[in-house]
Amino acid sequence: MIPYDTTSPVALEQLRRRADDPKRRVLLTAATIVTMDPELGVLPGADLLVEGDTITAIGSDLSRDGAVVIEAAGTILAPGFVDTHRHAWETQLRRIMPDVDDLGAYVMSTLAGHATVYRPHDMYVGTRLAALTAIDSGITTMLDFSHNSRTAEHCDAAVQGLIDTGIRGVHASMGPHFGDWDRQWPADLARLKDNYFTGGDRLLTLRLAALATDEIAGPALAYGVELARTAEELGIGVSVDAVFGASSSRAVLDWAKDGILGPDLTLIHATGLTPEAWKAIGESGTTIALAPTSDAQIGLETAIPAIDEALSVGVRPGLSIDVEVALASDMFTQMRALLAIQRMRAVNAAHGTDRQPSRITTHDVLDFATLQGARTNGLADVTGSLTPGKKADLLVIQAEDLNNMPLNDAVGTVVLGSDTRNISAVLINGKPRKWNGKVLDVDLAVLREEVHASREHILNAPAA
């Protein structure tokens, strides 16, 4: 049996030819495996076996019988990153306002302006582009906080954008902030669930999306008892954006009184919350999605990612990208930004005293970007770590590339050394989505033409 590597077109052909065969065996051998499973840890020179769409074994000298063998010496196998919050429909507007100074400027330009002229096709193009970019940078699960659901057709197009890339997608649907729309949300969530999110395929997940308060867009989009009841009846989770400051702190305490905090609820940002609000979050097991570069760069509330506040009440958060109109697209940037900001704050707070700084580690931020992100998205039993029984969402990272060699610490190499160019392969649900450094099933010339045409429509159409 001839072993291949992740540059081999023959191996790719074999993987794809039997992609839907539940008995297909793929064995990646002799890699340094960063499992992010607390019990398995980091395993040097180990093998990982995938059968169908599932990881079935990790260890030494696993059987090669009947398997497509991928020689992975000199690589790191790691879980795919998990993005807990990205507004994917905006992707045609990447870096259009790189120096935006505050939330208000973003809201008025993007949500009150550009969003109002989006057609369903523009939703599709933006969402697909975001998902393909996520895959390229090693994000295998992406929560699309799709808050431009103007019509049922807009929602369908956003979901289709996820489907057509093969990403593990979470569609979090919300009505738009401004402009005319059909007012079909949240009632339309039942139709979406029936059409796209039933059956045994867990590649797509549905959530209800909402805002923390009625300050920006009115009470219809603000989380509360009625929306919580809708989500409970549908059996779906809830993601709440714009959780900032005193007004959101009061809202959190109201939700605690109403009994609508809990593990199925994710609060996004959570900057500037009061100690009382954090206590309620910790006691209820509510999850948190941090957006490190968004908070710091745009200047949301305190502009300090709420990592210490979350950890102080026992919440290990997930990480997210947020808006590409002003921010980077990849998880490496989020991990490094959070690591630097938290350690800077910890040392600064202890400077000149005899206290020891309480610093997070590279392992912490990788945990946030993988296992905790999966838990935040309600998918901890499916993805987020390389654990037998979980789905095969994994990255092959070249550890001996120019910017990574020599491999000394695998977690440090993933967090501090690597970037998109080092990801030679991405598997999602056991299927190759990136191979030999290239995202599969995308004609870049055609995609580029679609993206440019969509952008020109958005920028030139009069706001509704």
Short mmCIF file of N, CA and C in Angstrom, two decimals, residues 193-307:
data_model
loop_
_atom_site.label_atom_id
_atom_site.label_comp_id
_atom_site.label_asym_id
_atom_site.label_seq_id
_atom_site.Cartn_x
_atom_site.Cartn_y
_atom_site.Cartn_z
N LYS A 193 -36.52 25.59 9.49
CA LYS A 193 -36.18 24.33 10.15
C LYS A 193 -36.68 23.13 9.36
N ASP A 194 -37.92 23.20 8.91
CA ASP A 194 -38.49 22.08 8.16
C ASP A 194 -37.78 21.85 6.83
N ASN A 195 -37.37 22.93 6.17
CA ASN A 195 -36.79 22.81 4.84
C ASN A 195 -35.31 22.42 4.84
N TYR A 196 -34.56 22.86 5.86
CA TYR A 196 -33.10 22.71 5.80
C TYR A 196 -32.47 22.01 7.00
N PHE A 197 -33.18 21.91 8.11
CA PHE A 197 -32.50 21.51 9.35
C PHE A 197 -33.14 20.30 10.02
N THR A 198 -33.79 19.45 9.25
CA THR A 198 -34.34 18.23 9.79
C THR A 198 -33.56 17.04 9.26
N GLY A 199 -33.79 15.88 9.84
CA GLY A 199 -33.07 14.69 9.43
C GLY A 199 -31.78 14.50 10.21
N GLY A 200 -31.01 13.51 9.81
CA GLY A 200 -29.83 13.14 10.57
C GLY A 200 -28.58 13.93 10.25
N ASP A 201 -28.57 14.74 9.21
CA ASP A 201 -27.38 15.49 8.82
C ASP A 201 -27.16 16.65 9.78
N ARG A 202 -26.08 16.60 10.54
CA ARG A 202 -25.79 17.67 11.49
C ARG A 202 -24.85 18.71 10.91
N LEU A 203 -24.62 18.71 9.59
CA LEU A 203 -23.70 19.68 9.02
C LEU A 203 -24.26 21.09 9.13
N LEU A 204 -25.58 21.23 9.15
CA LEU A 204 -26.22 22.54 9.31
C LEU A 204 -27.02 22.58 10.61
N THR A 205 -26.94 23.71 11.30
CA THR A 205 -27.69 23.92 12.54
C THR A 205 -28.39 25.27 12.46
N LEU A 206 -29.58 25.34 13.02
CA LEU A 206 -30.36 26.58 13.03
C LEU A 206 -30.37 27.17 14.44
N ARG A 207 -30.23 28.49 14.52
CA ARG A 207 -30.39 29.22 15.78
C ARG A 207 -31.23 30.48 15.53
N LEU A 208 -31.81 30.97 16.58
CA LEU A 208 -32.49 32.26 16.55
C LEU A 208 -31.47 33.32 16.96
N ALA A 209 -31.42 34.42 16.21
CA ALA A 209 -30.53 35.52 16.53
C ALA A 209 -31.35 36.72 16.99
N ALA A 210 -30.80 37.47 17.93
CA ALA A 210 -31.51 38.63 18.47
C ALA A 210 -30.51 39.65 18.98
N LEU A 211 -31.02 40.83 19.35
CA LEU A 211 -30.21 41.86 19.99
C LEU A 211 -30.49 41.87 21.48
N ALA A 212 -29.56 42.47 22.24
CA ALA A 212 -29.71 42.47 23.69
C ALA A 212 -30.80 43.42 24.16
N THR A 213 -30.91 44.57 23.52
CA THR A 213 -31.87 45.60 23.97
C THR A 213 -32.57 46.20 22.75
N ASP A 214 -33.52 47.09 23.03
CA ASP A 214 -34.29 47.71 21.95
C ASP A 214 -33.71 49.05 21.52
N GLU A 215 -32.49 49.38 21.97
CA GLU A 215 -31.94 50.72 21.73
C GLU A 215 -31.64 51.00 20.26
N ILE A 216 -31.19 50.00 19.51
CA ILE A 216 -30.77 50.23 18.13
C ILE A 216 -31.92 50.05 17.16
N ALA A 217 -32.67 48.97 17.31
CA ALA A 217 -33.65 48.63 16.26
C ALA A 217 -35.05 48.39 16.79
N GLY A 218 -35.33 48.74 18.03
CA GLY A 218 -36.67 48.58 18.54
C GLY A 218 -36.90 47.24 19.21
N PRO A 219 -38.07 47.07 19.85
CA PRO A 219 -38.32 45.89 20.68
C PRO A 219 -38.50 44.59 19.91
N ALA A 220 -38.86 44.64 18.64
CA ALA A 220 -39.14 43.40 17.91
C ALA A 220 -37.93 42.49 17.82
N LEU A 221 -36.73 43.07 17.80
CA LEU A 221 -35.51 42.28 17.64
C LEU A 221 -34.79 42.01 18.96
N ALA A 222 -35.34 42.49 20.07
CA ALA A 222 -34.68 42.37 21.36
C ALA A 222 -35.06 41.05 22.04
N TYR A 223 -34.05 40.35 22.55
CA TYR A 223 -34.27 39.08 23.24
C TYR A 223 -35.11 39.29 24.49
N GLY A 224 -36.01 38.35 24.72
CA GLY A 224 -36.87 38.40 25.89
C GLY A 224 -37.70 37.13 25.95
N VAL A 225 -38.73 37.15 26.76
CA VAL A 225 -39.52 35.95 27.02
C VAL A 225 -40.15 35.39 25.74
N GLU A 226 -40.66 36.28 24.89
CA GLU A 226 -41.36 35.81 23.69
C GLU A 226 -40.41 35.11 22.72
N LEU A 227 -39.26 35.71 22.46
CA LEU A 227 -38.30 35.06 21.56
C LEU A 227 -37.72 33.80 22.18
N ALA A 228 -37.51 33.82 23.49
CA ALA A 228 -37.02 32.61 24.16
C ALA A 228 -38.03 31.47 24.01
N ARG A 229 -39.32 31.80 24.09
CA ARG A 229 -40.36 30.78 23.92
C ARG A 229 -40.36 30.24 22.49
N THR A 230 -40.18 31.11 21.52
CA THR A 230 -40.12 30.67 20.12
C THR A 230 -38.98 29.68 19.93
N ALA A 231 -37.80 30.01 20.45
CA ALA A 231 -36.64 29.11 20.31
C ALA A 231 -36.89 27.78 21.01
N GLU A 232 -37.49 27.84 22.20
CA GLU A 232 -37.75 26.60 22.94
C GLU A 232 -38.72 25.70 22.19
N GLU A 233 -39.76 26.30 21.62
CA GLU A 233 -40.75 25.51 20.87
C GLU A 233 -40.12 24.85 19.65
N LEU A 234 -39.15 25.53 19.04
CA LEU A 234 -38.48 24.98 17.86
C LEU A 234 -37.32 24.05 18.23
N GLY A 235 -36.92 24.08 19.49
CA GLY A 235 -35.80 23.25 19.92
C GLY A 235 -34.47 23.73 19.40
N ILE A 236 -34.28 25.06 19.34
CA ILE A 236 -33.05 25.63 18.81
C ILE A 236 -32.43 26.58 19.83
N GLY A 237 -31.14 26.85 19.68
CA GLY A 237 -30.46 27.79 20.55
C GLY A 237 -30.67 29.22 20.11
N VAL A 238 -30.13 30.14 20.94
CA VAL A 238 -30.27 31.57 20.69
C VAL A 238 -28.90 32.23 20.80
N SER A 239 -28.60 33.12 19.87
CA SER A 239 -27.39 33.95 19.93
C SER A 239 -27.82 35.41 19.98
N VAL A 240 -27.31 36.15 20.99
CA VAL A 240 -27.71 37.53 21.20
C VAL A 240 -26.49 38.43 21.00
N ASP A 241 -26.60 39.37 20.07
CA ASP A 241 -25.50 40.27 19.73
C ASP A 241 -25.69 41.61 20.45
N ALA A 242 -24.64 42.43 20.37
CA ALA A 242 -24.65 43.78 20.93
C ALA A 242 -24.94 43.77 22.43
N VAL A 243 -24.28 42.86 23.14
CA VAL A 243 -24.41 42.79 24.59
C VAL A 243 -23.33 43.69 25.18
N PHE A 244 -23.70 44.93 25.51
CA PHE A 244 -22.75 45.95 25.95
C PHE A 244 -23.30 46.71 27.15
N GLY A 245 -22.47 46.99 28.13
CA GLY A 245 -22.68 48.04 29.10
C GLY A 245 -23.87 47.91 30.03
N ALA A 246 -24.29 49.07 30.56
CA ALA A 246 -25.29 49.12 31.62
C ALA A 246 -26.65 48.61 31.19
N SER A 247 -27.10 48.99 29.98
CA SER A 247 -28.43 48.57 29.54
C SER A 247 -28.48 47.06 29.33
N SER A 248 -27.43 46.49 28.77
CA SER A 248 -27.39 45.04 28.61
C SER A 248 -27.26 44.34 29.95
N SER A 249 -26.55 44.95 30.88
CA SER A 249 -26.44 44.36 32.22
C SER A 249 -27.81 44.25 32.87
N ARG A 250 -28.60 45.31 32.73
CA ARG A 250 -29.97 45.26 33.27
C ARG A 250 -30.78 44.18 32.57
N ALA A 251 -30.60 44.06 31.24
CA ALA A 251 -31.33 43.04 30.49
C ALA A 251 -30.96 41.64 30.97
N VAL A 252 -29.66 41.40 31.20
CA VAL A 252 -29.21 40.09 31.68
C VAL A 252 -29.89 39.75 33.00
N LEU A 253 -29.97 40.70 33.90
CA LEU A 253 -30.61 40.44 35.19
C LEU A 253 -32.11 40.19 35.03
N ASP A 254 -32.74 40.88 34.08
CA ASP A 254 -34.15 40.60 33.78
C ASP A 254 -34.32 39.19 33.24
N TRP A 255 -33.41 38.79 32.34
CA TRP A 255 -33.49 37.44 31.78
C TRP A 255 -33.31 36.39 32.88
N ALA A 256 -32.42 36.68 33.83
CA ALA A 256 -32.24 35.75 34.95
C ALA A 256 -33.53 35.59 35.74
N LYS A 257 -34.20 36.70 36.02
CA LYS A 257 -35.47 36.65 36.74
C LYS A 257 -36.52 35.87 35.96
N ASP A 258 -36.50 36.03 34.63
CA ASP A 258 -37.49 35.36 33.78
C ASP A 258 -37.12 33.91 33.49
N GLY A 259 -35.95 33.47 33.93
CA GLY A 259 -35.53 32.09 33.71
C GLY A 259 -35.14 31.77 32.29
N ILE A 260 -34.64 32.79 31.55
CA ILE A 260 -34.31 32.54 30.13
C ILE A 260 -32.81 32.70 29.85
N LEU A 261 -32.00 32.64 30.90
CA LEU A 261 -30.56 32.41 30.71
C LEU A 261 -30.32 30.91 30.71
N GLY A 262 -29.17 30.48 30.19
CA GLY A 262 -28.85 29.06 30.22
C GLY A 262 -27.90 28.64 29.12
N PRO A 263 -27.49 27.37 29.09
CA PRO A 263 -26.47 26.88 28.16
C PRO A 263 -26.84 27.00 26.69
N ASP A 264 -28.13 27.08 26.38
CA ASP A 264 -28.55 27.21 24.97
C ASP A 264 -28.54 28.65 24.49
N LEU A 265 -28.12 29.57 25.36
CA LEU A 265 -28.07 30.99 25.02
C LEU A 265 -26.62 31.44 24.95
N THR A 266 -26.28 32.16 23.89
CA THR A 266 -24.94 32.74 23.73
C THR A 266 -25.04 34.26 23.72
N LEU A 267 -24.25 34.90 24.56
CA LEU A 267 -24.17 36.36 24.58
C LEU A 267 -22.88 36.78 23.90
N ILE A 268 -23.00 37.68 22.91
CA ILE A 268 -21.88 38.07 22.06
C ILE A 268 -21.31 39.40 22.52
N HIS A 269 -20.01 39.47 22.63
CA HIS A 269 -19.22 40.60 23.11
C HIS A 269 -19.18 40.61 24.64
N ALA A 270 -20.28 40.98 25.28
CA ALA A 270 -20.36 41.02 26.76
C ALA A 270 -19.34 41.98 27.36
N THR A 271 -19.09 43.08 26.68
CA THR A 271 -18.14 44.07 27.20
C THR A 271 -18.85 45.07 28.10
N GLY A 272 -18.16 45.46 29.16
CA GLY A 272 -18.68 46.48 30.06
C GLY A 272 -19.86 46.06 30.90
N LEU A 273 -20.04 44.75 31.14
CA LEU A 273 -21.15 44.29 31.98
C LEU A 273 -20.80 44.43 33.46
N THR A 274 -21.81 44.55 34.26
CA THR A 274 -21.62 44.70 35.70
C THR A 274 -21.28 43.36 36.34
N PRO A 275 -20.65 43.38 37.54
CA PRO A 275 -20.39 42.13 38.26
C PRO A 275 -21.66 41.32 38.53
N GLU A 276 -22.77 41.99 38.78
CA GLU A 276 -24.03 41.29 39.04
C GLU A 276 -24.50 40.53 37.80
N ALA A 277 -24.34 41.16 36.63
CA ALA A 277 -24.71 40.47 35.38
C ALA A 277 -23.81 39.26 35.16
N TRP A 278 -22.52 39.43 35.37
CA TRP A 278 -21.60 38.30 35.20
C TRP A 278 -21.93 37.17 36.17
N LYS A 279 -22.30 37.49 37.38
CA LYS A 279 -22.67 36.45 38.34
C LYS A 279 -23.85 35.63 37.83
N ALA A 280 -24.85 36.32 37.26
CA ALA A 280 -26.02 35.62 36.71
C ALA A 280 -25.64 34.76 35.52
N ILE A 281 -24.73 35.25 34.70
CA ILE A 281 -24.27 34.48 33.54
C ILE A 281 -23.57 33.21 34.00
N GLY A 282 -22.65 33.35 34.96
CA GLY A 282 -21.91 32.19 35.43
C GLY A 282 -22.80 31.16 36.10
N GLU A 283 -23.73 31.61 36.93
CA GLU A 283 -24.60 30.69 37.66
C GLU A 283 -25.54 29.93 36.74
N SER A 284 -25.90 30.52 35.61
CA SER A 284 -26.86 29.90 34.69
C SER A 284 -26.20 29.04 33.63
N GLY A 285 -24.87 29.11 33.50
CA GLY A 285 -24.19 28.35 32.44
C GLY A 285 -24.36 28.94 31.06
N THR A 286 -24.77 30.20 30.98
CA THR A 286 -24.90 30.89 29.69
C THR A 286 -23.54 30.98 29.02
N THR A 287 -23.50 30.81 27.71
CA THR A 287 -22.23 30.82 26.99
C THR A 287 -21.92 32.22 26.47
N ILE A 288 -20.63 32.43 26.17
CA ILE A 288 -20.15 33.74 25.74
C ILE A 288 -19.34 33.59 24.46
N ALA A 289 -19.58 34.46 23.50
CA ALA A 289 -18.79 34.56 22.27
C ALA A 289 -18.04 35.88 22.28
N LEU A 290 -16.73 35.81 22.43
CA LEU A 290 -15.92 37.02 22.39
C LEU A 290 -15.55 37.36 20.95
N ALA A 291 -15.34 38.65 20.70
CA ALA A 291 -14.88 39.13 19.40
C ALA A 291 -13.68 40.05 19.66
N PRO A 292 -12.50 39.47 19.91
CA PRO A 292 -11.38 40.26 20.43
C PRO A 292 -10.99 41.46 19.59
N THR A 293 -10.86 41.29 18.28
CA THR A 293 -10.44 42.43 17.46
C THR A 293 -11.56 43.44 17.29
N SER A 294 -12.80 42.98 17.27
CA SER A 294 -13.93 43.89 17.13
C SER A 294 -14.03 44.81 18.34
N ASP A 295 -13.97 44.24 19.53
CA ASP A 295 -14.06 45.05 20.74
C ASP A 295 -12.94 46.08 20.80
N ALA A 296 -11.71 45.62 20.56
CA ALA A 296 -10.55 46.50 20.72
C ALA A 296 -10.40 47.50 19.59
N GLN A 297 -10.60 47.04 18.36
CA GLN A 297 -10.32 47.90 17.20
C GLN A 297 -11.43 48.91 16.95
N ILE A 298 -12.68 48.46 17.02
CA ILE A 298 -13.79 49.38 16.79
C ILE A 298 -14.06 50.22 18.04
N GLY A 299 -13.76 49.66 19.20
CA GLY A 299 -13.96 50.39 20.44
C GLY A 299 -15.34 50.21 21.00
N LEU A 300 -15.74 48.94 21.22
CA LEU A 300 -17.08 48.63 21.69
C LEU A 300 -17.14 48.71 23.21
N GLU A 301 -17.93 49.65 23.73
CA GLU A 301 -18.07 49.90 25.16
C GLU A 301 -16.70 50.16 25.77
N THR A 302 -16.17 49.25 26.61
CA THR A 302 -14.86 49.48 27.23
C THR A 302 -13.70 49.22 26.28
N ALA A 303 -13.98 48.60 25.14
CA ALA A 303 -12.98 48.20 24.14
C ALA A 303 -12.05 47.09 24.63
N ILE A 304 -12.37 46.47 25.75
CA ILE A 304 -11.54 45.40 26.30
C ILE A 304 -12.31 44.08 26.22
N PRO A 305 -11.81 43.10 25.47
CA PRO A 305 -12.48 41.80 25.43
C PRO A 305 -12.67 41.25 26.84
N ALA A 306 -13.85 40.72 27.11
CA ALA A 306 -14.25 40.37 28.48
C ALA A 306 -13.76 38.98 28.89
N ILE A 307 -12.49 38.69 28.62
CA ILE A 307 -11.98 37.37 28.93
C ILE A 307 -11.83 37.15 30.43
#
